[in-house]
């Protein structure tokens, strides 16, 4: 056992858990506002799409949150850089182009969001289109990055094809959580439209999850044994039952939207949280203790003992602050969406 793993094995584990939680919270929180952006329709009311007031309501629903949601991505990348610098170098060297595209999409979203509030009403649809394109670029890039990471940055046709499949699946997942957010935050015709979006995207998301799981198991013998060997194969039983129950129950609920008094309008969004969490836990189980799949463990990639201790004390101070203002913001702007004033 080398010096790195003597006496403080818990520190790399703590930081990989914190990093995983940060990515999960980002996927849920920024996932829904990315999904809302992707769902913004083309065209105008005459072509059968939502009118401008309803599009504004979609933007209002994410207005108080979308910028703060990205804090979790900054935190996750910061933890990767400081706690696992060797892995950071490998990962972002392999993902340089999709990372640049993702950042371009996020920047375009930010510019579009601010400019649309000041643009004349006749020009708003152009910034809506820019916001939609930026959201789509960001979601596809994130899915592609996830697919490349899972395959260990395989540059072959199989690895690239898997990454493209992952980009489509992640986009479908973001559309589902985004439409579930709209079901919870809106009323009337927009809520009914959001329920339809959620129904379709839920189906595509589940098909995508199944396809990705099968493809990933077929590509990695070690991973197949980790999931399908005995007795760990029994882990799949409760996971499958949970997914099946969540999928069927939310599907049945969405067909009945809106219910009397809008009862349980939060359920689709809660279902999305459950499915996202199970998927992330599955990824963690599949690749632990590797931070770069099949190349580098968390112990090999970790910073020095002194650095990890300093980062740990900083995380103890900073993380509760981030959690606190996130909870505060969602409490202040809870309930149905109302018009934002600037």
Coordinates of C-alpha atoms in Angstrom, one line a residue:
X1 CA 0.0 0.0 0.0
X2 CA 1.5 3.3 -1.0
X3 CA 1.6 6.5 1.0
X4 CA -1.5 7.9 -0.8
X5 CA -3.8 5.1 0.6
X6 CA -2.3 4.9 4.1
X7 CA -4.5 6.4 6.8
X8 CA -6.8 8.5 4.8
X9 CA -8.6 6.2 2.3
X10 CA -11.8 8.0 3.2
X11 CA -10.8 11.3 1.7
X12 CA -10.8 10.2 -2.0
X13 CA -14.0 8.4 -1.3
X14 CA -15.6 11.4 0.3
X15 CA -14.6 13.6 -2.7
X16 CA -15.8 11.2 -5.3
X17 CA -19.1 11.0 -3.5
X18 CA -19.4 14.8 -3.3
X19 CA -18.5 15.1 -7.0
X20 CA -21.1 12.4 -7.9
X21 CA -23.8 14.2 -5.9
X22 CA -22.9 17.5 -7.5
X23 CA -23.2 16.0 -11.0
X24 CA -26.5 14.4 -10.0
X25 CA -28.0 17.6 -8.6
X26 CA -26.8 19.4 -11.6
X27 CA -28.4 16.9 -14.0
X28 CA -31.8 17.3 -12.1
X29 CA -31.8 21.0 -11.5
X30 CA -30.1 22.3 -14.7
X31 CA -31.6 19.3 -16.5
X32 CA -35.2 20.6 -16.2
X33 CA -34.3 24.2 -17.3
X34 CA -32.3 22.7 -20.3
X35 CA -35.3 20.5 -21.0
X36 CA -37.7 23.5 -21.0
X37 CA -35.4 25.3 -23.4
X38 CA -35.3 22.3 -25.8
X39 CA -39.1 22.0 -25.6
X40 CA -39.7 25.7 -26.7
X41 CA -41.6 25.2 -30.0
X42 CA -40.7 26.5 -33.4
X43 CA -43.0 28.8 -35.4
X44 CA -45.8 30.9 -34.1
X45 CA -49.4 30.6 -32.9
X46 CA -50.8 30.4 -36.5
X47 CA -48.8 27.2 -37.1
X48 CA -50.5 25.5 -34.1
X49 CA -47.7 26.2 -31.6
X50 CA -47.9 28.0 -28.2
X51 CA -48.6 31.7 -28.3
X52 CA -46.1 34.1 -27.0
X53 CA -47.7 34.4 -23.6
X54 CA -47.4 30.7 -23.0
X55 CA -43.8 30.7 -24.2
X56 CA -43.1 33.5 -21.8
X57 CA -44.7 31.4 -19.0
X58 CA -42.2 28.6 -19.9
X59 CA -39.3 31.0 -19.5
X60 CA -40.8 32.5 -16.3
X61 CA -40.9 29.0 -14.8
X62 CA -37.2 28.7 -14.9
X63 CA -36.2 32.4 -14.6
X64 CA -35.4 32.5 -10.8
X65 CA -33.4 29.3 -10.9
X66 CA -31.6 28.5 -14.1
X67 CA -28.4 30.5 -13.5
X68 CA -28.0 29.2 -9.9
X69 CA -28.6 25.7 -11.1
X70 CA -25.3 25.8 -13.0
X71 CA -23.4 26.3 -9.7
X72 CA -23.5 22.6 -9.2
X73 CA -21.7 22.0 -12.5
X74 CA -19.0 24.5 -11.4
X75 CA -18.7 22.7 -8.1
X76 CA -18.4 19.2 -9.7
X77 CA -15.8 20.3 -12.2
X78 CA -13.9 22.2 -9.4
X79 CA -13.8 19.1 -7.2
X80 CA -12.5 17.0 -10.2
X81 CA -9.8 19.6 -10.9
X82 CA -8.6 20.0 -7.3
X83 CA -9.2 16.6 -5.8
X84 CA -8.4 14.4 -8.8
X85 CA -6.1 16.6 -11.1
X86 CA -4.6 13.6 -13.0
X87 CA -8.1 12.4 -14.0
X88 CA -9.1 16.0 -14.9
X89 CA -6.3 16.2 -17.3
X90 CA -7.1 12.9 -19.0
X91 CA -10.9 13.5 -19.1
X92 CA -10.9 17.0 -20.6
X93 CA -8.1 16.3 -23.0
X94 CA -10.3 13.6 -24.5
X95 CA -13.5 15.7 -24.3
X96 CA -12.1 19.1 -25.3
X97 CA -14.4 19.6 -28.4
X98 CA -17.7 18.6 -26.8
X99 CA -16.8 20.6 -23.7
X100 CA -16.3 23.7 -25.9
X101 CA -19.6 23.1 -27.6
X102 CA -21.4 22.7 -24.3
X103 CA -20.0 25.9 -23.0
X104 CA -21.0 27.7 -26.3
X105 CA -24.5 26.4 -25.8
X106 CA -24.6 27.5 -22.2
X107 CA -23.3 31.0 -23.2
X108 CA -25.9 31.3 -25.9
X109 CA -28.6 30.4 -23.4
X110 CA -27.5 33.1 -21.1
X111 CA -27.3 35.7 -23.8
X112 CA -30.7 34.7 -25.2
X113 CA -32.4 34.7 -21.8
X114 CA -31.3 38.3 -21.0
X115 CA -31.8 39.7 -24.5
X116 CA -35.3 38.3 -25.0
X117 CA -36.6 40.3 -21.9
X118 CA -35.5 43.6 -23.6
X119 CA -36.4 42.7 -27.2
X120 CA -39.5 44.1 -28.9
X121 CA -42.4 41.6 -28.8
X122 CA -42.0 41.0 -32.6
X123 CA -38.4 39.9 -32.1
X124 CA -38.8 37.7 -29.0
X125 CA -39.3 34.5 -31.1
X126 CA -35.8 34.9 -32.5
X127 CA -34.3 34.9 -29.0
X128 CA -36.6 32.0 -28.1
X129 CA -35.1 30.1 -31.1
X130 CA -31.6 31.0 -29.9
X131 CA -32.4 29.8 -26.4
X132 CA -33.8 26.6 -27.8
X133 CA -30.7 26.0 -30.0
X134 CA -28.3 26.7 -27.0
X135 CA -30.2 24.3 -24.8
X136 CA -30.2 21.6 -27.5
X137 CA -26.4 22.1 -28.1
X138 CA -25.7 21.8 -24.4
X139 CA -27.8 18.7 -23.8
X140 CA -26.4 16.8 -26.8
X141 CA -22.9 17.7 -25.8
X142 CA -23.4 16.5 -22.3
X143 CA -24.9 13.2 -23.5
X144 CA -22.0 12.7 -25.9
X145 CA -19.5 13.4 -23.1
X146 CA -21.2 10.9 -20.9
X147 CA -21.1 8.3 -23.6
X148 CA -17.4 8.9 -24.3
X149 CA -16.6 8.7 -20.6
X150 CA -18.5 5.4 -20.1
X151 CA -16.7 3.7 -22.9
X152 CA -13.3 4.8 -21.6
X153 CA -12.9 7.3 -24.5
X154 CA -12.9 4.6 -27.2
X155 CA -12.3 6.2 -30.6
X156 CA -13.7 3.2 -32.5
X157 CA -17.0 3.1 -34.4
X158 CA -18.7 1.3 -31.5
X159 CA -17.5 3.9 -28.9
X160 CA -18.6 6.9 -31.1
X161 CA -21.9 5.2 -31.9
X162 CA -22.5 4.6 -28.2
X163 CA -21.7 8.3 -27.4
X164 CA -24.2 9.4 -30.0
X165 CA -26.9 7.1 -28.5
X166 CA -26.1 8.5 -25.1
X167 CA -26.5 12.1 -26.4
X168 CA -30.0 11.3 -27.6
X169 CA -30.9 9.5 -24.4
X170 CA -29.7 12.4 -22.2
X171 CA -31.6 14.9 -24.3
X172 CA -34.8 12.8 -23.9
X173 CA -34.2 12.6 -20.2
X174 CA -33.8 16.4 -19.9
X175 CA -37.0 16.8 -21.9
X176 CA -38.9 14.5 -19.5
X177 CA -37.7 16.3 -16.4
X178 CA -38.3 19.7 -18.1
X179 CA -41.9 18.8 -19.1
X180 CA -42.5 17.3 -15.6
X181 CA -41.3 20.7 -14.2
X182 CA -43.8 22.5 -16.4
X183 CA -46.6 20.2 -15.2
X184 CA -45.8 21.1 -11.7
X185 CA -45.4 24.9 -12.3
X186 CA -48.0 25.8 -14.9
X187 CA -51.8 25.6 -15.4
X188 CA -54.3 25.4 -18.2
X189 CA -53.5 24.7 -21.8
X190 CA -49.7 24.8 -21.2
X191 CA -49.9 22.3 -18.5
X192 CA -51.9 19.9 -20.8
X193 CA -49.3 20.4 -23.5
X194 CA -46.5 19.7 -21.0
X195 CA -48.2 16.5 -19.9
X196 CA -48.1 15.3 -23.5
X197 CA -44.5 16.2 -23.9
X198 CA -43.7 14.3 -20.6
X199 CA -45.6 11.3 -21.9
X200 CA -43.6 11.0 -25.1
X201 CA -40.2 11.9 -23.6
X202 CA -40.8 9.4 -20.8
X203 CA -41.2 6.7 -23.3
X204 CA -38.1 7.7 -25.3
X205 CA -36.1 8.1 -22.1
X206 CA -37.0 4.6 -20.9
X207 CA -36.2 3.1 -24.3
X208 CA -32.9 4.9 -24.3
X209 CA -32.0 3.7 -20.8
X210 CA -32.7 0.1 -21.7
X211 CA -30.7 0.5 -24.9
X212 CA -27.7 2.1 -23.2
X213 CA -27.7 -0.6 -20.5
X214 CA -27.8 -3.5 -23.0
X215 CA -25.1 -1.9 -25.2
X216 CA -22.9 -1.1 -22.2
X217 CA -23.1 -4.7 -20.9
X218 CA -22.4 -6.1 -24.3
X219 CA -19.2 -3.9 -24.7
X220 CA -17.7 -4.7 -21.3
X221 CA -17.3 -8.2 -20.0
X222 CA -16.1 -7.1 -16.6
X223 CA -19.2 -4.8 -16.3
X224 CA -21.5 -7.7 -17.4
X225 CA -20.1 -9.9 -14.6
X226 CA -20.4 -7.1 -12.1
X227 CA -24.1 -6.8 -12.8
X228 CA -25.1 -10.3 -14.0
X229 CA -22.8 -12.5 -11.9
X230 CA -24.1 -14.3 -8.8
X231 CA -25.3 -13.1 -6.3
X232 CA -25.1 -9.4 -7.5
X233 CA -27.7 -10.2 -10.3
X234 CA -30.3 -9.9 -7.6
X235 CA -29.6 -6.1 -7.4
X236 CA -31.4 -5.9 -10.7
X237 CA -34.7 -7.2 -9.3
X238 CA -35.6 -4.2 -7.0
X239 CA -34.1 -1.7 -9.6
X240 CA -36.3 -3.2 -12.4
X241 CA -39.4 -3.2 -10.2
X242 CA -38.8 0.5 -9.1
X243 CA -38.3 1.6 -12.7
X244 CA -41.4 -0.3 -13.9
X245 CA -43.6 1.1 -11.2
X246 CA -42.4 4.6 -11.7
X247 CA -42.7 4.5 -15.4
X248 CA -46.2 3.0 -15.4
X249 CA -47.6 5.2 -12.6
X250 CA -46.3 8.5 -14.0
X251 CA -47.6 7.5 -17.5
X252 CA -51.1 6.9 -16.1
X253 CA -50.9 10.1 -14.1
X254 CA -49.9 12.2 -17.1
X255 CA -52.9 10.9 -19.1
X256 CA -55.3 12.4 -16.5
X257 CA -53.7 15.9 -16.2
X258 CA -55.1 18.2 -15.0
X259 CA -56.6 16.5 -12.0
X260 CA -59.1 18.2 -9.6
X261 CA -57.3 20.9 -7.6
X262 CA -54.1 20.0 -9.5
X263 CA -53.5 17.2 -7.0
X264 CA -50.1 15.6 -7.0
X265 CA -48.8 17.8 -9.8
X266 CA -45.4 17.3 -8.3
X267 CA -45.4 13.5 -8.9
X268 CA -44.0 13.5 -12.5
X269 CA -41.0 15.7 -11.3
X270 CA -40.5 13.5 -8.3
X271 CA -40.5 10.4 -10.6
X272 CA -37.9 12.1 -12.8
X273 CA -35.7 12.6 -9.7
X274 CA -36.1 8.9 -8.7
X275 CA -35.1 7.7 -12.2
X276 CA -32.2 10.1 -12.5
X277 CA -30.9 9.0 -9.0
X278 CA -31.2 5.3 -9.8
X279 CA -29.3 5.8 -13.0
X280 CA -26.5 7.7 -11.4
X281 CA -26.2 5.1 -8.6
X282 CA -26.0 2.5 -11.3
X283 CA -23.1 4.3 -12.9
X284 CA -21.3 4.7 -9.6
X285 CA -21.7 1.0 -8.9
X286 CA -20.5 0.1 -12.4
X287 CA -17.2 2.1 -12.3
X288 CA -16.2 2.4 -8.7
X289 CA -13.3 2.7 -7.7
X290 CA -12.3 4.1 -11.1
X291 CA -12.6 7.9 -11.8
X292 CA -11.4 7.2 -15.4
X293 CA -13.1 3.9 -16.5
X294 CA -10.6 1.0 -16.5
X295 CA -7.6 3.4 -16.5
X296 CA -7.2 5.2 -13.2
X297 CA -8.7 4.7 -9.7
X298 CA -9.7 7.5 -7.3
X299 CA -6.7 6.7 -5.2
X300 CA -4.3 6.9 -8.1
X301 CA -5.7 10.2 -9.3
X302 CA -6.1 11.9 -5.9
X303 CA -4.2 14.9 -4.8
X304 CA -1.7 14.9 -1.9
X305 CA -2.9 14.3 1.7
X306 CA -2.4 18.0 2.6
X307 CA -4.3 19.2 -0.5
X308 CA -7.2 16.9 0.2
X309 CA -7.4 18.0 3.8
X310 CA -7.5 21.7 2.8
X311 CA -10.2 21.0 0.2
X312 CA -12.2 19.0 2.7
X313 CA -12.3 21.9 5.2
X314 CA -13.3 24.3 2.3
X315 CA -16.1 21.9 1.2
X316 CA -17.4 21.7 4.8
X317 CA -17.9 25.5 4.7
X318 CA -18.9 26.1 1.1
X319 CA -21.3 23.1 0.4
X320 CA -23.8 24.0 3.2
X321 CA -23.9 27.5 1.8
X322 CA -24.7 26.3 -1.7
X323 CA -27.4 23.9 -0.4
X324 CA -28.8 26.6 1.9
X325 CA -29.3 29.3 -0.8
X326 CA -30.6 26.6 -3.2
X327 CA -33.3 25.6 -0.8
X328 CA -34.1 29.2 0.0
X329 CA -34.5 30.1 -3.6
X330 CA -36.9 27.2 -4.3
X331 CA -38.9 28.0 -1.2
X332 CA -39.3 31.7 -2.1
X333 CA -40.4 30.9 -5.7
X334 CA -42.5 27.8 -4.9
X335 CA -46.0 27.4 -6.2
X336 CA -47.3 28.1 -9.7
X337 CA -45.3 30.4 -12.1
X338 CA -46.1 34.1 -12.2
X339 CA -44.7 36.9 -14.4
X340 CA -41.2 37.9 -13.8
X341 CA -40.4 41.7 -13.5
X342 CA -37.0 43.1 -14.4

